[in-house]
Coordinates of C-alpha atoms in Angstrom, one line a residue:
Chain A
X269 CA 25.3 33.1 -7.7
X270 CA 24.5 36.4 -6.5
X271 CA 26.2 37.6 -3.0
X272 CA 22.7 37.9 -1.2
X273 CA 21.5 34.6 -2.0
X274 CA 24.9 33.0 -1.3
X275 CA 24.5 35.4 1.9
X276 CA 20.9 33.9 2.9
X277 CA 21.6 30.4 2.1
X278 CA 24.7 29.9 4.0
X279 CA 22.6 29.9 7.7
X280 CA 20.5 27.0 6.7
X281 CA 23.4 25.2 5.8
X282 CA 25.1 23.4 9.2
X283 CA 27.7 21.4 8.0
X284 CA 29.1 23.7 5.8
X285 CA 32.3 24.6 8.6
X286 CA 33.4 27.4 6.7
X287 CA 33.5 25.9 3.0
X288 CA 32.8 28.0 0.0
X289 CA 29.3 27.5 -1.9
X290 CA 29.4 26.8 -5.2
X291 CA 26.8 25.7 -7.8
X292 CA 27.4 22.0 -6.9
X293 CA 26.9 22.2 -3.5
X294 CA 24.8 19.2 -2.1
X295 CA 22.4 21.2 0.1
X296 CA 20.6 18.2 1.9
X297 CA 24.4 16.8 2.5
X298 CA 25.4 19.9 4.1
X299 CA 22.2 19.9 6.1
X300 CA 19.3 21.5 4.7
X301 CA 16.3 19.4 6.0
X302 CA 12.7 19.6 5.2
X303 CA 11.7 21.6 8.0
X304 CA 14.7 24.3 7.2
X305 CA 13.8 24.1 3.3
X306 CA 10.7 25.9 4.2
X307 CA 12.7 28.5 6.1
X308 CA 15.0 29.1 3.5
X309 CA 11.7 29.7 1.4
X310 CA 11.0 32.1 3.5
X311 CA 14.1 33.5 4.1
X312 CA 14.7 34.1 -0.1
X313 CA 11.1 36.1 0.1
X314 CA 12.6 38.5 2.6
X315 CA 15.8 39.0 1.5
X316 CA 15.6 38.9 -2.2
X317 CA 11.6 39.5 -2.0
X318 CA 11.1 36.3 -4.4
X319 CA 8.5 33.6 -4.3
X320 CA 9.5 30.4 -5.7
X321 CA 6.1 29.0 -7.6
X322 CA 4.7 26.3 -6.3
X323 CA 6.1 24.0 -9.4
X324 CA 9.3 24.6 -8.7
X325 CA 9.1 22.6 -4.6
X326 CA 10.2 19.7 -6.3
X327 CA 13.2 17.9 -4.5
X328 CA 15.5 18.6 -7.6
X329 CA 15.1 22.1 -6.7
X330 CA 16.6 21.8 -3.7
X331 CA 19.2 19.7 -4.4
X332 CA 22.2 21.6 -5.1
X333 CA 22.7 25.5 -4.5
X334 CA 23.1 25.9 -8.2
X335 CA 19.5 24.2 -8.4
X336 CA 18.0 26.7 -5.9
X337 CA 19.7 29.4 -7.8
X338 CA 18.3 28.7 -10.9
X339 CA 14.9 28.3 -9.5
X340 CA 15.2 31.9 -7.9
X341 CA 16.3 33.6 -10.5
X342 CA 13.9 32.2 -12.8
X343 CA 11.2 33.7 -10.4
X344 CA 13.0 37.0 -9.7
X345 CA 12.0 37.7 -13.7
X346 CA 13.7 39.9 -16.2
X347 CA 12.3 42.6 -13.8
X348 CA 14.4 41.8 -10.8
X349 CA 17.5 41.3 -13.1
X350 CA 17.2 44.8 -14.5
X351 CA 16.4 46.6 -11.0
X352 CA 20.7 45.4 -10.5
X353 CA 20.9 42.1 -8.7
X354 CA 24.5 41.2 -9.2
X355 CA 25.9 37.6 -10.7
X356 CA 28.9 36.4 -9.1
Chain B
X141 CA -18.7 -23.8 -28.3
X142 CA -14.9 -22.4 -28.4
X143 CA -14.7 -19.4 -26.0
X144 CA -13.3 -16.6 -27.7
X145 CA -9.5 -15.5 -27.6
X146 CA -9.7 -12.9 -24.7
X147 CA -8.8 -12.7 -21.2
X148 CA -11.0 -13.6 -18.7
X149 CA -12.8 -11.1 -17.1
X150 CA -11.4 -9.8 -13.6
X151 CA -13.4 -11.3 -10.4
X152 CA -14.7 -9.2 -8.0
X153 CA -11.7 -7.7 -5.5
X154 CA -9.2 -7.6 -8.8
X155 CA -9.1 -4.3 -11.0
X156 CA -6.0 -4.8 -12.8
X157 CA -4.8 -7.0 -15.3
X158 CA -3.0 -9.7 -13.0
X159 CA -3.6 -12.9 -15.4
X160 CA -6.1 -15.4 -14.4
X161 CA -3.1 -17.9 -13.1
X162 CA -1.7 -15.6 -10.9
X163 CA -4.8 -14.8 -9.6
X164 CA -5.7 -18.3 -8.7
X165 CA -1.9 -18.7 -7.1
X166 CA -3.2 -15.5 -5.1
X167 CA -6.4 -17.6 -4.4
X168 CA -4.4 -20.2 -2.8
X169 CA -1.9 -18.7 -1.0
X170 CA -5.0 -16.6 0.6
X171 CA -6.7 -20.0 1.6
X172 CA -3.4 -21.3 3.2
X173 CA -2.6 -18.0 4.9
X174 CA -6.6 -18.2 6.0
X175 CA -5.7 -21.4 7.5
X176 CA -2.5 -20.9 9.2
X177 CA -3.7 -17.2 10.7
X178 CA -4.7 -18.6 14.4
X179 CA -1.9 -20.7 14.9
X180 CA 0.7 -18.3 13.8
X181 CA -1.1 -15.1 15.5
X182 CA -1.2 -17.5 18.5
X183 CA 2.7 -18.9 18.3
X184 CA 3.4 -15.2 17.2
X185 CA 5.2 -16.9 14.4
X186 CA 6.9 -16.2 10.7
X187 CA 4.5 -17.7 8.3
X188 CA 7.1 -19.8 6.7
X189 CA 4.5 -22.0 4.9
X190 CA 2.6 -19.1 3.4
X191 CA 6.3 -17.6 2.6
X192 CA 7.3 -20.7 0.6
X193 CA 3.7 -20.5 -1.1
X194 CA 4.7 -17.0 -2.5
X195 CA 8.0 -17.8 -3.7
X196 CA 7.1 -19.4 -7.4
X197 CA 5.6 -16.8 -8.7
X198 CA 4.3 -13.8 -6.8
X199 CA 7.7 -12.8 -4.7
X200 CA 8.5 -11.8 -8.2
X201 CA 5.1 -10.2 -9.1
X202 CA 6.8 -6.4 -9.2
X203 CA 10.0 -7.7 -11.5
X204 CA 10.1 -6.5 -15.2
X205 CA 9.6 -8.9 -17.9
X206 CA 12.8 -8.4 -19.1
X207 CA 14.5 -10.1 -15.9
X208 CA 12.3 -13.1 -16.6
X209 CA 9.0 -11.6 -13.9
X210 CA 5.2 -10.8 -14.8
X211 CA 5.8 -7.2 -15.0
X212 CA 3.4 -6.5 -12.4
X213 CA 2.2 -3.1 -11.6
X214 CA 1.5 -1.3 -8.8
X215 CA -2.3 -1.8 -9.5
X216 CA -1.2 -5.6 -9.3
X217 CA 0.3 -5.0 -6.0
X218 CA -2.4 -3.4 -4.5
X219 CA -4.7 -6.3 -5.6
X220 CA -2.4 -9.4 -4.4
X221 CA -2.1 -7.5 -1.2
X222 CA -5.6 -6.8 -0.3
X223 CA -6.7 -10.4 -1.5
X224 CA -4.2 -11.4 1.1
X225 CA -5.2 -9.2 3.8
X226 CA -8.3 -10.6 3.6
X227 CA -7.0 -13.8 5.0
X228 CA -4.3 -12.4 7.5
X229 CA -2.6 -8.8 8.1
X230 CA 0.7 -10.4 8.8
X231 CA 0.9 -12.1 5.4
X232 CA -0.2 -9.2 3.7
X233 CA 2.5 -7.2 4.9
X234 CA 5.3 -9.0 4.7
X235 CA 4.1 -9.7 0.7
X236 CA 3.8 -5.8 0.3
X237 CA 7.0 -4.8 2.2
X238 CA 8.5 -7.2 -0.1
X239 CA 7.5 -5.8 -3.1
X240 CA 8.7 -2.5 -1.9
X241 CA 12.1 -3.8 -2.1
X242 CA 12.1 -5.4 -5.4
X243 CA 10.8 -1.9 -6.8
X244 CA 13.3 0.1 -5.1
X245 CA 15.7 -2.4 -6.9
X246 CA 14.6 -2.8 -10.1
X247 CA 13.9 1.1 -10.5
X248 CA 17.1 2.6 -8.4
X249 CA 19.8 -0.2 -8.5
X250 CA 23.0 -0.7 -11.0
X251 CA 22.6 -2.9 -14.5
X252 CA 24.8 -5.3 -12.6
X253 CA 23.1 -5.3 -9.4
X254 CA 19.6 -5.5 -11.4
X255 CA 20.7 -8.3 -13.3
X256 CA 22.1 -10.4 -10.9
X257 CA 19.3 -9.6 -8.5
X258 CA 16.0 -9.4 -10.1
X259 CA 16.3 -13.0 -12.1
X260 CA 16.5 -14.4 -8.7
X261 CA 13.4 -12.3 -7.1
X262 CA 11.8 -13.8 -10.1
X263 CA 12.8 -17.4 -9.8
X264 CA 11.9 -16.9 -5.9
X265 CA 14.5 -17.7 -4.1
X266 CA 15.0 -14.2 -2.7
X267 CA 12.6 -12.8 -0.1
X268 CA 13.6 -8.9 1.0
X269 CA 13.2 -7.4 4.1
X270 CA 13.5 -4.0 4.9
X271 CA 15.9 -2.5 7.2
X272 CA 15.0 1.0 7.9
X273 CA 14.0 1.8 11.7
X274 CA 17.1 2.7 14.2
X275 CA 17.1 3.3 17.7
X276 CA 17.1 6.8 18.4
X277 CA 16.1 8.5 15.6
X278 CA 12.1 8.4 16.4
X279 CA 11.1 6.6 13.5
X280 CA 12.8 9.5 10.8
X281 CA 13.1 7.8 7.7
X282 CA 15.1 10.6 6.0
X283 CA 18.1 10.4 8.7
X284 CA 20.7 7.6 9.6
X285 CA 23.0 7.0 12.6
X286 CA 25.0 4.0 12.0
X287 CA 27.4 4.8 9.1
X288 CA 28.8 2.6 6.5
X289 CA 32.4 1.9 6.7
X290 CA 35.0 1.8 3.7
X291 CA 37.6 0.1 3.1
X292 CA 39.2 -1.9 0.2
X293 CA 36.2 -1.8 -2.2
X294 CA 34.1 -3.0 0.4
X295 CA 31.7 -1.7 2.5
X296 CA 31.2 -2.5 6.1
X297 CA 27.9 -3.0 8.1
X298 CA 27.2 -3.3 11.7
X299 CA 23.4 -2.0 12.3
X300 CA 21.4 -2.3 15.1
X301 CA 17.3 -2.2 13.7
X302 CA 14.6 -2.5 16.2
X303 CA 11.8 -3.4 13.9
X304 CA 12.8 -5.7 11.0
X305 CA 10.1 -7.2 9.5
X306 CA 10.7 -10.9 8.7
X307 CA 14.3 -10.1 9.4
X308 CA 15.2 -13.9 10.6
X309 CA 13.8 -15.5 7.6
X310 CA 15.2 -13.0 4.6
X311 CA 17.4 -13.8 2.2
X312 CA 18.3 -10.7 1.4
X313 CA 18.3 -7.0 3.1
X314 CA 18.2 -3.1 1.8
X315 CA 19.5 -2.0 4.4
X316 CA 19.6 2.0 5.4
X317 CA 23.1 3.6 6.2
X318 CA 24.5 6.7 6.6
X319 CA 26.8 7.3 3.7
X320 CA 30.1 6.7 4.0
X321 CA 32.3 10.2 5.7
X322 CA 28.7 11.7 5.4
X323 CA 28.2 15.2 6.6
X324 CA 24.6 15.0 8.3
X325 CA 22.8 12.3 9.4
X326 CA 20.5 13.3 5.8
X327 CA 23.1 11.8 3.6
X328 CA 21.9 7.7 3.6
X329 CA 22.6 5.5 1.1
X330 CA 20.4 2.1 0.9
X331 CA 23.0 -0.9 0.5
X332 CA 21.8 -4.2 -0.1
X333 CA 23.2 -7.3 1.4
X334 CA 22.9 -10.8 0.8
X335 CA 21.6 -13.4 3.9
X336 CA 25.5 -14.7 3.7
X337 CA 27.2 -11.6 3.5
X338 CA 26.1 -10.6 7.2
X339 CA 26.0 -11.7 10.3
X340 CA 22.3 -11.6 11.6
X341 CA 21.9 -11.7 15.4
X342 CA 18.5 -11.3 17.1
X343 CA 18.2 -9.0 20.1
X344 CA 15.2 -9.2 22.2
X345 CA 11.9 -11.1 22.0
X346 CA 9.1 -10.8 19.8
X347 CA 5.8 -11.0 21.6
X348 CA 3.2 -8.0 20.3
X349 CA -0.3 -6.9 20.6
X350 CA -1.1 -7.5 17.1
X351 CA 0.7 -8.4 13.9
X352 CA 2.5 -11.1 15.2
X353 CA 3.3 -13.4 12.3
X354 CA 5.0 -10.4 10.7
X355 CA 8.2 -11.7 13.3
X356 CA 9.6 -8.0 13.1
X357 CA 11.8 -8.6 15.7
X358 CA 15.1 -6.9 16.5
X359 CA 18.5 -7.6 14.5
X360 CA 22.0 -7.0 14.5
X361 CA 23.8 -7.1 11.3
X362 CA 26.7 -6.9 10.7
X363 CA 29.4 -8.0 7.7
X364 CA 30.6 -6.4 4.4
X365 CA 29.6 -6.6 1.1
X366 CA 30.9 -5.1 -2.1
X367 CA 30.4 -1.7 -3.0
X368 CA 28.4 -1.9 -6.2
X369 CA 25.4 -3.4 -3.8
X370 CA 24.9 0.5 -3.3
X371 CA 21.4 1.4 -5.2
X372 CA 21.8 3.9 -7.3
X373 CA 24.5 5.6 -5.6
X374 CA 25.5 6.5 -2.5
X375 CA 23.3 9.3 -0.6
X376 CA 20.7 8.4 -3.2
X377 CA 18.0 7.3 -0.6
X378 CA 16.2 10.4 -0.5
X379 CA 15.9 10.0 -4.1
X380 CA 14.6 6.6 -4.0
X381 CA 12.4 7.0 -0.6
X382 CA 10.2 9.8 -2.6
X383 CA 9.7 8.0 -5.7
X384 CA 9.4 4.3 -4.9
X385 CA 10.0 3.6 -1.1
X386 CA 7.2 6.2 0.9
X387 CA 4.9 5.8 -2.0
X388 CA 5.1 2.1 -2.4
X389 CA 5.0 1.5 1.1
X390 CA 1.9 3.5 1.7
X391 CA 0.3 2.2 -1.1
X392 CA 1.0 -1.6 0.3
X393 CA 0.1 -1.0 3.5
X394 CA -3.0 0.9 2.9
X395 CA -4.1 -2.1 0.9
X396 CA -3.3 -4.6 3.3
X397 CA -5.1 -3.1 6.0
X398 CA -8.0 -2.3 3.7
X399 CA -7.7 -6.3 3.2
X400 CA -8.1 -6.7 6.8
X401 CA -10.5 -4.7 7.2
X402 CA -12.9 -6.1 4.0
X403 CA -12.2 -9.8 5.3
X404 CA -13.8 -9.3 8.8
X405 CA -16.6 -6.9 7.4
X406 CA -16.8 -10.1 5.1
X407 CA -17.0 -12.7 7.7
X408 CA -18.9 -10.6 10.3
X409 CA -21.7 -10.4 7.5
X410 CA -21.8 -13.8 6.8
X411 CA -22.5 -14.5 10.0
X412 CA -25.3 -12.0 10.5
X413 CA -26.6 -13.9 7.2
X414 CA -25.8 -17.2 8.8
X415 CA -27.6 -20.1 10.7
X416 CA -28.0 -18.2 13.6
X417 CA -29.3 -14.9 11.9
X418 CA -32.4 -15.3 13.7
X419 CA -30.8 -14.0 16.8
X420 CA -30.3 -10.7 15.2
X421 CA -32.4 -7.7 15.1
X422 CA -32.3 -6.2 11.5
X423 CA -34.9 -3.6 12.1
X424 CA -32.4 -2.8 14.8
X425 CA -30.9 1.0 13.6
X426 CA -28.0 1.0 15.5
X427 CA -26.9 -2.3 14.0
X428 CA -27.4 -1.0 10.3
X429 CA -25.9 2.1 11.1
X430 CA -22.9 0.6 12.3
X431 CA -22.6 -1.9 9.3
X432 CA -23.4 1.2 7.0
X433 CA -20.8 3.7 8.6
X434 CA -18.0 0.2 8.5
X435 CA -18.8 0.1 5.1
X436 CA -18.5 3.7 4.3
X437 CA -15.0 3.9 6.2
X438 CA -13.7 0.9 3.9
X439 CA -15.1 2.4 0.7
X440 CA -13.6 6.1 1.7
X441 CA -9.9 4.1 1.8
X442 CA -10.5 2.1 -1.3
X443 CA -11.9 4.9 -3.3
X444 CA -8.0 6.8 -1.9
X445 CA -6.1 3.0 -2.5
X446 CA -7.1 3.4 -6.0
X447 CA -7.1 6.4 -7.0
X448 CA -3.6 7.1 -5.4
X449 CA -2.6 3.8 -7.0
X450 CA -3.4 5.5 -10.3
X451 CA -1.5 8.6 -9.7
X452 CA 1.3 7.2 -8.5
X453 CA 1.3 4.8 -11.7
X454 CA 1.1 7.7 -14.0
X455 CA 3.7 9.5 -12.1
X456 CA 5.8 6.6 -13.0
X457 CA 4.9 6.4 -16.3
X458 CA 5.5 10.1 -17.8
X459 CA 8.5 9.8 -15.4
X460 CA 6.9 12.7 -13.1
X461 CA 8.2 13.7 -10.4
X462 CA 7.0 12.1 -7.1
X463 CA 9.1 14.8 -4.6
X464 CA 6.0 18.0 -5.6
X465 CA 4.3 18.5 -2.4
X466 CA 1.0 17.6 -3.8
X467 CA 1.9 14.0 -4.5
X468 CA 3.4 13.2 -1.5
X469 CA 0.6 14.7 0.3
X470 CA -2.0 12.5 -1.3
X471 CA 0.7 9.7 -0.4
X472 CA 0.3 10.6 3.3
X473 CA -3.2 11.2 3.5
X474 CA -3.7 7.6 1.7
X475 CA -1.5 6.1 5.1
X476 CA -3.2 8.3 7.6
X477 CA -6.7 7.7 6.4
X478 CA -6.6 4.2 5.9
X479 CA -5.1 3.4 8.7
X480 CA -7.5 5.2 11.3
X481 CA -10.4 4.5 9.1
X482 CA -9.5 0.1 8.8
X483 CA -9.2 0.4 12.6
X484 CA -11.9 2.4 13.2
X485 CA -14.3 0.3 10.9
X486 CA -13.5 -2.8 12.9
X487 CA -14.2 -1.1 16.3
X488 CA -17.3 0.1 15.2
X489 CA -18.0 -3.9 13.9
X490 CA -17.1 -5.0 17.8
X491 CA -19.5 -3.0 19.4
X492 CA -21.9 -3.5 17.1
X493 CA -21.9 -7.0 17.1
X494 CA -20.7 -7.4 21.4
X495 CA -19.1 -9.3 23.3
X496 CA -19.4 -13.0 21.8
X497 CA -18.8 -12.3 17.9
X498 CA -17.1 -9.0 18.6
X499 CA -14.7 -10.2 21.3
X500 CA -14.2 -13.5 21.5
X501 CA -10.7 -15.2 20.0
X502 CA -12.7 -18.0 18.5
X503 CA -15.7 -16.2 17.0
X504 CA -15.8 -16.8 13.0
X505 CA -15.9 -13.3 12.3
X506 CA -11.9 -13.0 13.7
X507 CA -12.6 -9.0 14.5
X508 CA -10.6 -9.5 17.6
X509 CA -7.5 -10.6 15.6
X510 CA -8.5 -7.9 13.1
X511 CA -8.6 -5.1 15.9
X512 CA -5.1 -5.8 17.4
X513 CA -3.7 -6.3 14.1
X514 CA -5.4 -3.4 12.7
X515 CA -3.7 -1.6 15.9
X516 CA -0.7 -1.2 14.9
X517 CA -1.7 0.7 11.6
X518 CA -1.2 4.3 13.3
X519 CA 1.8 3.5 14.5
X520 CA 3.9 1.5 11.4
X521 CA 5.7 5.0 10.3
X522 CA 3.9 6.8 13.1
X523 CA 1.1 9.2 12.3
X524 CA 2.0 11.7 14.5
X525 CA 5.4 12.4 12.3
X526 CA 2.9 11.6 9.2
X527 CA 0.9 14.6 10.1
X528 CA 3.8 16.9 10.8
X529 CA 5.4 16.1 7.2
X530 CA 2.4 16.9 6.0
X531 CA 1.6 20.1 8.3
X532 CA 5.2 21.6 6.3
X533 CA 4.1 19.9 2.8
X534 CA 0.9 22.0 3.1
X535 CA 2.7 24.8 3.5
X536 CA 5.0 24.6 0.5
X537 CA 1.7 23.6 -1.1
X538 CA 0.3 27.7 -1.5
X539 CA -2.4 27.2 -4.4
X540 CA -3.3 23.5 -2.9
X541 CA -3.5 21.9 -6.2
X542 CA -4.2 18.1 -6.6
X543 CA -2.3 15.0 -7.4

């Protein structure tokens, strides 16, 4: 998962206490709620200036960090992958 | 002449396929709830009678053929409720909350669970309620205080629930939790326990405005049951509220307040039509108005009952995903709609018919039962938090697309 997502994620994410996100990480479990899942919409649009389609607001998607990731990158586009966004 | 080999055509009031045996079962257990209604409303009473009525057949009416039920649909659900709404609210809902139950188990719980469970719901000798609400969480259904304990392969309950429909006279409970060490009060897991697994204390007194035979008094429960009576698995109630509890229960209660509502539009007509209909003015344009804008209210929710019946049946169907915005947004709308149109429908009816057959207790057209149990619409799963969900659902909702 790229560093800026992990970076922008982490915030909505209350229960975390410090852990590591990885791919698998329950994001309702650690405390993402509805109200916050719009945030973090929001929050991906500013910081990695990417608007996840409206198909893709499914619950699934926000599932695990690993979901949310895929869903992002998917809507960044191979033009957002060439301008240098980093995997990690 | 030998009637040819087809099913009978559906009456009037039944779109879906529900066989002609069931629908006379529904029939009668209508005409008994009909029956019972004053008494029970007036006793503010479970109505055991009407309960036992439901058990040989239509308790089951949502379990799969292959566990021995009709197979019913959620088109058959909608029908059985209304029909039964028609005679009394209370009956209605304790039928559809039911229902709720037995699809949350038959599409969410374990093979073993399923199989042990659904053959019973079938046979009728387990009615469900549902225990959801908890004190101090303002009616969120997506968050749980009490948590389940662990230990030994068990699982340990003590819940306090202020509203559990029916609770005395279950024999069985799906019972909302927070998960066992979970890490938010979002991580619940819906545990089912049997009447004789728990201890079931009732705290308070039941004595309501309307809806009073639905008994949804106060309990206690507490006791522990094994761990595989998890459905689906734990923290899976999210899962399971989005695809088959919110829907189902929207669905269900739209339909039994649309019931409700048709029953007393019903009887108020018959007796504008009645012995004493020379008493009424039918040139009179406020009367017709009001009957015409009643009407319209009840054919607005019916037109959403069904049509959100169908999407939600499709949805099911091609395995679709209930959780997009747009399809729990119709969901909503079906619950918010329905329930201020039913009420508003029957307050129009009182003042359009006054104070004797708008407002008396003992008036054959029952609006004043209708009105207080219709009262309670807006508040079962309050609208206010309705139209917030939906406020944020709109939101996520940019090229507002339709279900």
């Amino acid at each position: 998962m790229d560093a800026r997502f992990v970076e922008t994620l982490t915030p909505f994410l209350p229960f975390l206490h410090g852990e590591t996100i990885t791919e698998d990480t329950p994001l309702r479990t650690y405390g993402l709620d509805s109200m916050q899942a719009i945030e973090l919409m929001f929050a991906l649009e500013d910081s990695l200036g990417v608007s996840l389609p409206d198909e893709a607001l499914v619950e699934e998607t926000f599932a695990t960090a690993g979901n949310l990731w895929a869903a992002t990158r998917a809507a960044q586009g191979a033009d957002a992958v060439t301008a240098g966004t980093e995997s990690v | 002449m030998s009637a040819p080999a087809q099913a009978a055509p559906a009456p009037a009031g039944f779109s879906s396929a529900l066989s002609a045996s069931l629908r006379a079962e529904v029939d009668q257990v209508a005409a008994l709830a009909a029956r019972h209604a004053t008494d029970h409303d007036d006793r503010a009473e479970f109505p055991l009678a009407v309960l036992d009525a439901l058990r040989p057949r239509l308790l089951g009416l949502l379990v799969p053929t292959r566990y021995g039920g009709p197979g019913g649909s959620v088109d058959d659900l909608v029908d059985v409720t209304i029909e039964l709404g028609r005679a009394d609210m209370s009956t209605a809902m304790v039928f559809a909350m039911h229902c709720q139950q037995v699809a949350a188990i038959a599409g969410h719980a374990g093979p073993r669970l399923a199989a042990e469970l659904l053959p019973e719901i079938a046979a009728g000798r387990m009615y469900l309620a549902s225990v959801t609400t908890e004190a101090g969480k303002g009616g969120h259904l997506m968050s749980a205080r009490a948590e389940l304990g662990a230990r030994d392969g068990l699982l340990e309950i003590d819940r306090f629930a202020p509203v559990v429909t029916g609770g005395l006279h279950a024999d069985g409970y799906l019972i909302t939790m927070r998960s066992p060490q979970a890490r938010s009060d979002g991580e619940i897991s819906l545990v089912f326990a049997r009447r004789d697994q728990v201890e079931v204390a009732q705290r308070g007194t039941w004595n309501p405005l309307g809806m009073r035979a639905s008994h949804s008094i106060a309990l206690q429960l507490t006791g522990r049951v094994p761990e595989d009576q998890v459905i689906g698995e734990h923290g899976a109630f999210r899962r399971i509220a989005m695809n088959t509890f919110g829907p189902l229960a929207h669905l269900g209660w739209s339909a039994a307040w649309l019931g409700t509502a048709s029953g007393a539009l019903a009887r108020v007509v018959s007796v504008l039509r009645g012995p004493e209909r020379s008493r009424s003015d039918f040139s009179s344009e406020l009367l017709l108005t009001r009957l015409s804008t009643a009407r319209q209210r009840l054919d607005t929710v019916h037109a959403m009952v069904r049509y959100t019946a169908g999407a939600v049946r499709r949805a099911v169907e091609e395995d679709a995903d209930l959780s997009h915005p747009r399809h729990q947004l119709l969901v909503n709308a079906l619950k918010l709609t329905a329930s201020e149109q039913c009420h508003r429908a029957i307050d129009d009816l009182v003042t359009a018919l006054g104070m004797r057959h708008g407002y008396l207790k003992d008036s054959p057209t029952g609006l004043e039962r209708a009105l207080r149990d219709l009262r309670s619409a807006a508040l079962n799963y309050s609208n206010d938090r309705l139209h917030l969900a939906d406020g944020r659902l709109t939101l996520l909702d940019q090229e507002v697309r339709y279900a």
